[in-house]
Amino acid sequence: SRGLGVSTFVSMGNKADVSGNDLLQYWEDDEATRVILLYLESFGNPRKFARIARRVSRQRPIVAVKAGRSASGSRGASSHTAALATPDAEVDALFRQSGVIRVDTLEELFDVADLLSHQPLPAGPRVGILCNAGGPGVLAADACESHGLRVPELSATTQAELRSFLSFQAAVRNPVDCIASATAEDYRRALETLLGDDNVDAAIVIFTPPLVTEADDVARAVATVAATATKPVVANFLATGGALAALQSRESRVPWFTYPESAARALGKVVPYALWRARGESPPPHLPGIDAGGARRVIDGALRIEPDSWLSAAEVATVLGCYGVKSLPTMRTESPLEAALAAEKLGFPVALKIEALGVVHKSDVGGVRLGLETSESVAAAAGELLSSFGEGAAVVVQPMGPSGVELIAGLYEDPVFGPVVVFGLGGTATELLGDHVLSLVPITQPEALDLIGSLRSAPLLQGYRGAPPADMGSLADLLCRLGRLGEDLPEIAELDLNPIVAGPDGYVALDARIRLVSSPVSSDGSLQRRRLR
């Protein structure tokens, strides 16, 4: 009914033999296939899927609905396929890095497929809106903004051209409201003019049937312009009872949507893919100064003593140093006198942090003292901490860190996806604010920069209210190094750098933790196989 042709339809059941990865490789070489649509509940081998999808997406768009987003949906998927339910944020990361367009519903699946099958990819997120009634135009503009698109003001040249033939009552800044008296010829000229503006990457055409202009005539005008356009055109013809024949012609197929918001949503899904594809392949990051063997010796030595444990502060510092991760100098002490001597060696002011069995969030249990400026104050504070936390406790001494934006970066091992890198706004309110993003590994430098820029709090790193901007390159390098660390050392179940302080001279980790597991094997053995490779 939508005029979409189907080259192949496959229902895989429980995937006893043929997998989604197999089908992607088949469709990669199938000349009859232009767009690939997937319904997924699980991933048998997500790392292989990422490699294949990244390659296939360069030639043919892949659009996917991933079921099991909610707790109840995950239960259904697990019982239906006997597959491990995968966290939704990790699926987002997998799709984003491999160029897969994720949609939420079957309706969106076909909306996006219609756009990809019949229109060129947009060069960017800037949308021009053409309508003959103000209300739908405003709704479309709001929807564009909410889906990550922009509705820029048109250039002075474009506005002057539109005024030359539209009614004096028309609005020409964007959205372009050519009012109810606009003819089919007005629509044709206005759409041509709109697409000719360098500030416009795509156009949404909205038509509300008045008494003076026929919808079929306007549809033919729109299709005529779209047939030769190098920018995508989508249409929303309200109250016409369905798609008009002129919009579905073989020569010029213009995707038609029931509501203006649906048109904006489809464009919003396609733009990130178009930008990803235009960026091209990124080379593996150059990460000098890595001593994987040195870190391996620390990990193996710790596991021989205790199979599943948190590394000491000194061991953490060594592992991070082996991978070029910048952290504050750290000295572990077991008495007030040792703490005072360490502070004198490191230089005042210093911070003291407790190191005790079972203590992870030190500030939550009163295990941190900051800004100590004399040997006497250090000795007194160390004595208090050691007496409070009892036998086996130690005090870590560090110089006070620089000022800047507090961030968190980390790594954990997922039983399905492997190493996952976490990055976001840090400090004591990390969980409360929830401003963080995930990435699977490996991570390239452009992917790391995109990840940093996707935070809601990214403006804080870009020089908010006169503050100096942070060194984005050093933060991207950090994420790439964490990804490499996760690939090399699957025994690291959890690595947490919180907070990291970022500024114009780079970053430094003020606190770090690493938890090990002795047998990093998932239910299907995939982690063990990764380590053997």
Coordinates of C-alpha atoms in Angstrom, one line a residue, residues 66-526:
K66 CA 15.2 -3.6 18.4
A67 CA 12.5 -5.2 20.6
G68 CA 12.9 -5.8 24.3
R69 CA 13.5 -2.2 25.4
S70 CA 11.4 -2.4 28.5
A71 CA 11.6 -4.9 31.4
S72 CA 8.5 -6.7 30.2
G73 CA 9.7 -6.6 26.6
S74 CA 13.0 -8.1 27.7
R75 CA 11.3 -10.9 29.5
G76 CA 9.3 -11.7 26.4
A77 CA 12.4 -11.6 24.1
S78 CA 14.3 -13.9 26.5
S79 CA 11.6 -16.5 26.7
H80 CA 10.9 -16.3 23.0
T81 CA 14.5 -16.8 21.8
A82 CA 16.3 -18.1 24.8
A83 CA 18.7 -15.2 24.4
L84 CA 20.3 -12.9 26.9
A85 CA 18.4 -9.6 27.1
T86 CA 20.7 -6.8 26.1
P87 CA 20.7 -3.3 27.8
D88 CA 19.2 -0.7 25.7
A89 CA 21.9 1.9 25.9
E90 CA 24.5 -0.7 24.7
V91 CA 22.3 -1.4 21.7
D92 CA 22.2 2.3 21.0
A93 CA 26.0 2.4 21.1
L94 CA 26.3 -0.6 18.8
F95 CA 24.0 0.8 16.2
R96 CA 25.5 4.3 16.3
Q97 CA 29.0 3.1 15.8
S98 CA 28.1 0.7 13.0
G99 CA 25.9 3.1 11.1
V100 CA 22.6 1.3 11.7
I101 CA 19.5 3.6 11.9
R102 CA 17.5 2.6 15.0
V103 CA 13.8 3.2 15.0
D104 CA 11.3 2.5 17.7
T105 CA 8.2 1.2 15.9
L106 CA 7.2 -0.7 12.7
E107 CA 5.6 2.5 11.5
E108 CA 8.9 4.3 11.8
L109 CA 10.6 1.4 10.1
F110 CA 8.6 1.9 6.9
D111 CA 8.6 5.7 7.1
V112 CA 12.4 5.7 7.1
A113 CA 12.6 3.0 4.4
D114 CA 10.3 5.1 2.2
L115 CA 12.6 8.1 2.6
L116 CA 15.8 6.1 2.0
S117 CA 14.5 4.2 -1.0
H118 CA 13.3 7.2 -3.0
Q119 CA 15.2 10.3 -1.9
P120 CA 18.9 11.4 -1.8
L121 CA 20.6 11.5 1.6
P122 CA 20.6 15.0 3.3
A123 CA 23.9 16.7 3.6
G124 CA 23.0 18.0 7.1
P125 CA 20.3 18.7 9.6
R126 CA 18.9 22.0 8.2
V127 CA 15.3 21.8 7.0
G128 CA 13.2 24.1 4.9
I129 CA 9.4 24.0 5.5
L130 CA 6.9 25.0 2.9
C131 CA 3.2 25.2 3.7
N132 CA 0.0 27.0 3.0
A133 CA -1.3 27.2 6.6
G134 CA 0.7 28.5 9.6
G135 CA -0.4 25.9 12.2
P136 CA 1.0 22.7 10.5
G137 CA 4.2 24.6 9.6
V138 CA 4.8 25.6 13.2
L139 CA 4.1 22.0 14.3
A140 CA 6.6 20.7 11.7
A141 CA 9.2 23.2 13.0
D142 CA 8.7 22.1 16.6
A143 CA 9.0 18.5 15.6
C144 CA 12.2 19.1 13.6
E145 CA 13.8 20.7 16.6
S146 CA 12.8 17.9 18.9
H147 CA 14.3 15.3 16.5
G148 CA 17.7 17.0 16.3
L149 CA 17.0 19.0 13.1
R150 CA 17.3 22.7 12.6
V151 CA 15.0 25.2 10.9
P152 CA 17.3 28.0 9.9
E153 CA 16.2 31.4 8.7
L154 CA 16.5 31.6 4.9
S155 CA 19.1 33.9 3.3
A156 CA 18.1 37.4 2.3
T157 CA 18.4 36.4 -1.4
T158 CA 16.0 33.5 -1.0
Q159 CA 13.5 35.6 1.0
A160 CA 13.6 38.3 -1.7
E161 CA 13.0 35.7 -4.4
L162 CA 10.0 34.3 -2.6
R163 CA 8.5 37.7 -2.1
S164 CA 8.7 38.4 -5.8
F165 CA 5.9 35.9 -6.6
L166 CA 4.1 35.0 -3.4
S167 CA 1.3 37.1 -1.8
F168 CA 2.5 40.1 0.3
Q169 CA 0.9 38.2 3.3
A170 CA 3.2 35.2 2.9
A171 CA 5.8 34.5 5.6
V172 CA 9.2 33.8 3.9
R173 CA 11.7 33.4 6.8
N174 CA 11.2 29.6 7.4
P175 CA 8.7 28.1 7.7
V176 CA 7.6 29.5 4.4
D177 CA 3.8 30.0 4.6
C178 CA 2.6 30.9 1.2
I179 CA -1.0 31.2 2.6
A180 CA -4.2 29.4 1.4
S181 CA -4.5 31.3 -1.9
A182 CA -1.2 29.8 -3.2
T183 CA -1.5 27.9 -6.5
A184 CA 0.3 24.8 -7.6
E185 CA 2.6 27.0 -9.6
D186 CA 3.4 29.0 -6.4
Y187 CA 4.3 25.7 -4.7
R188 CA 6.6 24.7 -7.6
R189 CA 8.5 27.9 -7.7
A190 CA 8.7 28.2 -3.9
L191 CA 10.0 24.7 -3.5
E192 CA 12.6 25.3 -6.2
T193 CA 13.7 28.5 -4.4
L194 CA 13.7 26.8 -1.0
L195 CA 16.0 23.9 -2.2
G196 CA 18.3 26.4 -3.9
D197 CA 19.2 28.0 -0.5
D198 CA 22.6 27.0 0.8
N199 CA 21.2 26.9 4.3
V200 CA 18.7 24.1 3.5
D201 CA 19.6 20.4 3.4
A202 CA 16.1 19.0 3.0
A203 CA 12.5 20.2 2.5
I204 CA 9.2 19.3 4.1
V205 CA 6.2 20.3 2.0
I206 CA 2.8 20.6 3.8
F207 CA -0.5 21.1 1.9
T208 CA -3.8 21.7 3.6
P209 CA -6.6 21.6 1.0
P210 CA -8.3 25.0 0.6
L211 CA -11.3 25.7 -1.7
V212 CA -9.2 27.3 -4.4
T213 CA -6.4 24.8 -5.1
E214 CA -6.5 21.1 -6.0
A215 CA -4.3 18.7 -4.0
D216 CA -3.5 16.7 -7.2
D217 CA -2.2 19.8 -8.9
V218 CA 0.1 20.6 -6.0
A219 CA 1.3 17.0 -5.8
R220 CA 2.3 17.1 -9.5
A221 CA 4.2 20.3 -8.9
V222 CA 6.0 18.9 -5.9
A223 CA 6.9 15.7 -7.8
T224 CA 8.2 17.6 -10.7
V225 CA 10.7 19.6 -8.6
A226 CA 11.7 16.5 -6.5
A227 CA 12.4 14.5 -9.7
T228 CA 15.5 16.6 -10.4
A229 CA 16.4 17.8 -6.9
T230 CA 19.7 16.8 -5.2
K231 CA 18.2 17.3 -1.8
P232 CA 15.5 15.1 -0.2
V233 CA 11.9 16.2 -0.3
V234 CA 9.1 14.7 1.9
A235 CA 5.4 15.6 1.8
N236 CA 2.5 15.9 4.2
F237 CA -0.9 16.4 2.4
L238 CA -3.5 16.8 5.2
A239 CA -7.0 15.5 4.8
T240 CA -6.6 14.1 1.3
G241 CA -7.5 10.5 2.3
G242 CA -4.2 8.9 1.4
A243 CA -1.1 9.3 -0.8
L244 CA -1.8 11.1 -4.1
A245 CA -0.9 9.3 -7.3
A246 CA 1.4 12.1 -8.5
L247 CA 3.6 11.5 -5.4
Q248 CA 3.9 7.8 -6.1
S249 CA 4.9 7.9 -9.8
R250 CA 7.8 5.8 -11.0
E251 CA 9.7 8.8 -12.2
S252 CA 9.5 10.7 -8.9
R253 CA 8.5 9.0 -5.7
V254 CA 8.0 11.6 -2.9
P255 CA 7.5 10.0 0.6
W256 CA 4.1 11.0 1.9
F257 CA 3.3 11.2 5.6
T258 CA -0.1 11.5 7.4
Y259 CA 1.2 14.1 9.8
P260 CA 3.9 16.7 9.6
E261 CA 5.5 15.4 12.8
S262 CA 6.0 12.0 11.1
A263 CA 7.9 13.6 8.2
A264 CA 10.2 15.4 10.7
R265 CA 10.8 12.2 12.7
A266 CA 11.8 10.3 9.6
L267 CA 14.3 13.0 8.5
G268 CA 15.6 13.1 12.0
K269 CA 16.4 9.4 11.9
V270 CA 18.2 9.6 8.5
V271 CA 20.4 12.7 9.1
P272 CA 22.8 11.1 11.6
Y273 CA 23.3 8.2 9.2
A274 CA 24.0 10.5 6.3
L275 CA 26.6 12.4 8.4
W276 CA 28.2 9.1 9.5
R277 CA 28.4 7.9 6.0
A278 CA 29.7 11.1 4.6
R279 CA 32.5 11.1 7.3
G280 CA 34.0 7.9 5.8
E281 CA 36.1 5.3 7.6
S282 CA 38.3 6.4 10.4
P283 CA 41.7 4.9 10.9
P284 CA 42.5 3.1 14.2
P285 CA 43.7 5.6 16.8
H286 CA 47.5 6.1 17.2
L287 CA 48.1 5.5 20.9
P288 CA 51.8 5.8 21.7
G289 CA 53.4 4.8 25.0
I290 CA 51.3 1.7 25.8
D291 CA 52.9 -1.0 27.9
A292 CA 50.4 -3.8 27.8
G293 CA 52.9 -6.3 29.2
G294 CA 53.5 -4.2 32.3
A295 CA 49.7 -3.9 33.0
R296 CA 49.3 -7.7 32.4
R297 CA 51.9 -8.4 35.1
V298 CA 50.1 -6.3 37.6
I299 CA 46.7 -8.0 36.8
D300 CA 48.1 -11.5 36.9
G301 CA 50.0 -10.8 40.2
A302 CA 46.8 -9.5 41.8
L303 CA 44.7 -12.4 40.6
R304 CA 47.2 -14.9 42.1
I305 CA 46.7 -13.4 45.5
E306 CA 43.0 -12.9 45.3
P307 CA 40.8 -14.1 42.4
D308 CA 38.1 -11.5 42.5
S309 CA 39.1 -8.2 44.1
W310 CA 39.7 -4.4 43.8
L311 CA 43.2 -3.4 43.0
S312 CA 45.1 -1.2 45.5
A313 CA 45.7 2.4 44.7
A314 CA 49.3 1.8 43.7
E315 CA 48.3 -1.1 41.4
V316 CA 45.6 1.1 39.8
A317 CA 48.1 3.9 39.2
T318 CA 50.5 1.4 37.6
V319 CA 47.9 0.0 35.2
L320 CA 46.7 3.4 34.2
G321 CA 50.3 4.6 33.7
C322 CA 50.9 1.6 31.4
Y323 CA 48.1 2.9 29.1
G324 CA 49.0 6.5 29.3
V325 CA 46.0 7.5 31.4
K326 CA 46.9 10.7 33.3
S327 CA 46.2 10.5 37.1
L328 CA 47.5 12.3 40.1
P329 CA 50.7 10.9 41.9
T330 CA 49.6 8.6 44.6
M331 CA 51.3 7.3 47.8
R332 CA 49.8 4.6 50.0
T333 CA 50.6 5.0 53.8
E334 CA 49.7 3.1 56.9
S335 CA 50.5 5.5 59.7
P336 CA 50.0 9.3 60.4
L337 CA 53.8 9.8 60.2
E338 CA 54.0 8.1 56.8
A339 CA 51.2 10.2 55.6
A340 CA 52.9 13.4 56.7
L341 CA 56.2 12.4 55.1
A342 CA 54.3 11.5 51.9
A343 CA 52.6 14.9 51.9
E344 CA 55.9 16.7 52.3
K345 CA 57.3 14.7 49.3
L346 CA 54.3 15.4 47.0
G347 CA 53.9 19.0 48.0
F348 CA 51.0 20.8 49.8
P349 CA 48.1 21.1 49.7
V350 CA 47.1 17.4 49.7
A351 CA 44.1 15.2 49.8
L352 CA 43.8 12.0 51.9
K353 CA 41.6 9.1 50.9
I354 CA 40.8 6.0 52.9
E355 CA 41.6 2.6 51.4
A356 CA 39.8 -0.2 53.2
L357 CA 38.1 -3.4 52.4
G358 CA 34.6 -2.9 51.1
V359 CA 34.9 0.8 50.8
V360 CA 34.2 1.9 47.2
H361 CA 32.5 5.4 47.4
K362 CA 34.9 7.0 49.9
S363 CA 33.1 10.3 50.2
D364 CA 29.9 8.5 51.1
V365 CA 31.5 7.1 54.3
G366 CA 33.5 10.1 55.3
G367 CA 36.7 8.7 54.0
V368 CA 38.1 11.8 52.3
R369 CA 40.0 14.9 53.6
L370 CA 40.8 17.8 51.2
G371 CA 43.0 20.8 51.1
L372 CA 45.4 19.9 54.0
E373 CA 48.3 22.4 54.0
T374 CA 50.6 21.3 56.8
S375 CA 52.3 18.1 58.0
E376 CA 50.5 18.4 61.4
S377 CA 47.0 18.6 59.7
V378 CA 47.9 15.7 57.5
A379 CA 49.0 13.5 60.5
A380 CA 45.9 14.4 62.4
A381 CA 43.5 13.7 59.6
A382 CA 45.3 10.4 58.8
G383 CA 45.1 9.3 62.4
E384 CA 41.3 10.0 62.4
L385 CA 40.8 8.0 59.2
L386 CA 42.9 5.0 60.3
S387 CA 41.2 4.8 63.7
S388 CA 37.7 5.1 62.1
F389 CA 38.1 2.3 59.6
G390 CA 40.1 -0.1 61.7
E391 CA 42.6 -2.8 61.0
G392 CA 43.8 -3.3 57.4
A393 CA 42.9 0.3 56.4
A394 CA 45.5 2.6 54.7
V395 CA 45.5 6.2 53.7
V396 CA 46.3 7.3 50.2
V397 CA 47.9 10.7 49.8
Q398 CA 47.6 12.8 46.7
P399 CA 48.3 16.4 45.8
M400 CA 45.2 18.5 45.3
G401 CA 44.0 18.5 41.7
P402 CA 43.5 21.4 39.4
S403 CA 40.2 23.2 38.9
G404 CA 38.0 22.5 35.9
V405 CA 34.9 20.5 34.8
E406 CA 34.4 17.3 36.7
L407 CA 33.8 14.3 34.5
I408 CA 33.6 10.5 34.8
A409 CA 35.1 8.0 32.5
G410 CA 35.1 4.2 33.0
L411 CA 35.0 0.8 31.5
Y412 CA 33.1 -2.4 32.3
E413 CA 32.9 -5.8 30.8
D414 CA 29.5 -6.8 29.4
P415 CA 28.8 -10.5 29.0
V416 CA 27.3 -10.0 25.5
F417 CA 28.9 -6.9 24.1
G418 CA 32.4 -7.1 25.6
P419 CA 34.2 -4.0 26.9
V420 CA 31.9 -0.9 27.2
V421 CA 33.4 2.6 27.8
V422 CA 31.4 5.1 29.8
F423 CA 31.8 8.9 29.7
G424 CA 29.8 11.7 31.3
L425 CA 29.4 14.4 33.8
G426 CA 31.2 13.4 37.0
G427 CA 31.5 14.1 40.7
T428 CA 29.3 13.1 43.5
A429 CA 26.1 13.7 41.5
T430 CA 27.0 11.4 38.6
E431 CA 24.1 8.9 39.2
L432 CA 21.7 11.7 40.1
L433 CA 22.2 13.7 36.9
G434 CA 22.5 10.7 34.6
D435 CA 24.3 12.6 31.9
H436 CA 26.5 9.9 30.4
V437 CA 27.0 8.0 27.1
L438 CA 28.3 4.6 26.2
S439 CA 30.6 3.3 23.5
L440 CA 31.6 -0.2 22.4
V441 CA 35.3 -0.8 21.5
P442 CA 37.3 -0.2 19.5
I443 CA 36.8 3.6 19.5
T444 CA 38.2 5.9 16.9
Q445 CA 39.2 9.5 17.5
P446 CA 36.2 10.9 15.5
E447 CA 33.8 8.6 17.4
A448 CA 35.3 9.7 20.7
L449 CA 34.8 13.4 19.8
D450 CA 31.2 12.7 18.7
L451 CA 30.6 10.9 22.0
I452 CA 31.9 13.9 24.1
G453 CA 29.8 16.4 22.1
S454 CA 26.6 14.3 22.6
L455 CA 26.5 15.0 26.3
R456 CA 23.8 17.4 27.5
S457 CA 26.5 19.1 29.5
A458 CA 28.9 19.4 26.5
P459 CA 28.7 23.2 26.6
L460 CA 30.6 23.2 29.9
L461 CA 33.5 21.8 28.0
Q462 CA 33.3 24.3 25.2
G463 CA 33.9 27.5 27.3
Y464 CA 30.6 28.1 29.0
R465 CA 30.1 31.6 30.3
G466 CA 33.6 32.7 29.7
A467 CA 35.3 29.7 31.2
P468 CA 38.3 28.3 29.2
P469 CA 37.4 25.4 26.9
A470 CA 38.6 22.0 27.8
D471 CA 41.1 20.2 25.6
M472 CA 38.7 17.9 23.7
G473 CA 41.6 16.1 21.9
S474 CA 43.0 14.8 25.2
L475 CA 39.6 13.6 26.4
A476 CA 39.1 11.7 23.1
D477 CA 42.5 10.2 23.5
L478 CA 41.5 9.1 27.0
L479 CA 38.4 7.3 25.7
C480 CA 40.4 5.5 23.0
R481 CA 43.0 4.4 25.5
L482 CA 40.3 3.0 27.8
G483 CA 38.9 1.1 24.9
R484 CA 42.3 -0.4 24.1
L485 CA 42.7 -1.3 27.8
G486 CA 39.4 -3.1 27.9
E487 CA 40.3 -5.1 24.8
D488 CA 43.7 -6.1 26.2
L489 CA 42.6 -6.9 29.7
P490 CA 39.2 -8.7 29.8
E491 CA 39.8 -9.6 33.5
I492 CA 39.0 -5.9 34.3
A493 CA 35.3 -6.2 35.2
E494 CA 35.0 -2.5 36.2
L495 CA 37.2 0.6 35.9
D496 CA 36.1 3.9 37.3
L497 CA 37.7 7.3 37.0
N498 CA 35.6 9.7 39.0
P499 CA 36.2 12.5 39.0
I500 CA 38.3 13.5 36.1
V501 CA 39.0 17.2 36.0
A502 CA 39.2 18.6 32.4
G503 CA 40.6 22.0 31.5
P504 CA 42.5 23.8 28.7
D505 CA 45.7 21.9 29.5
G506 CA 44.1 18.5 29.4
Y507 CA 42.6 16.2 32.0
V508 CA 43.8 14.4 35.1
A509 CA 42.0 11.6 37.0
L510 CA 41.6 12.4 40.7
D511 CA 40.3 9.1 41.9
A512 CA 40.4 5.7 40.2
R513 CA 39.2 2.1 41.0
I514 CA 39.6 -1.2 39.2
R515 CA 37.8 -4.4 40.0
L516 CA 39.0 -7.8 38.6
V517 CA 37.4 -11.1 38.0
S518 CA 39.4 -14.3 37.6
S519 CA 37.1 -16.0 35.0
P520 CA 35.8 -13.4 32.5
V521 CA 33.6 -15.9 30.6
S522 CA 30.0 -15.2 29.4
S523 CA 27.3 -17.8 29.2
D524 CA 28.5 -18.7 25.6
G525 CA 32.2 -18.4 26.3
S526 CA 32.6 -15.3 24.1

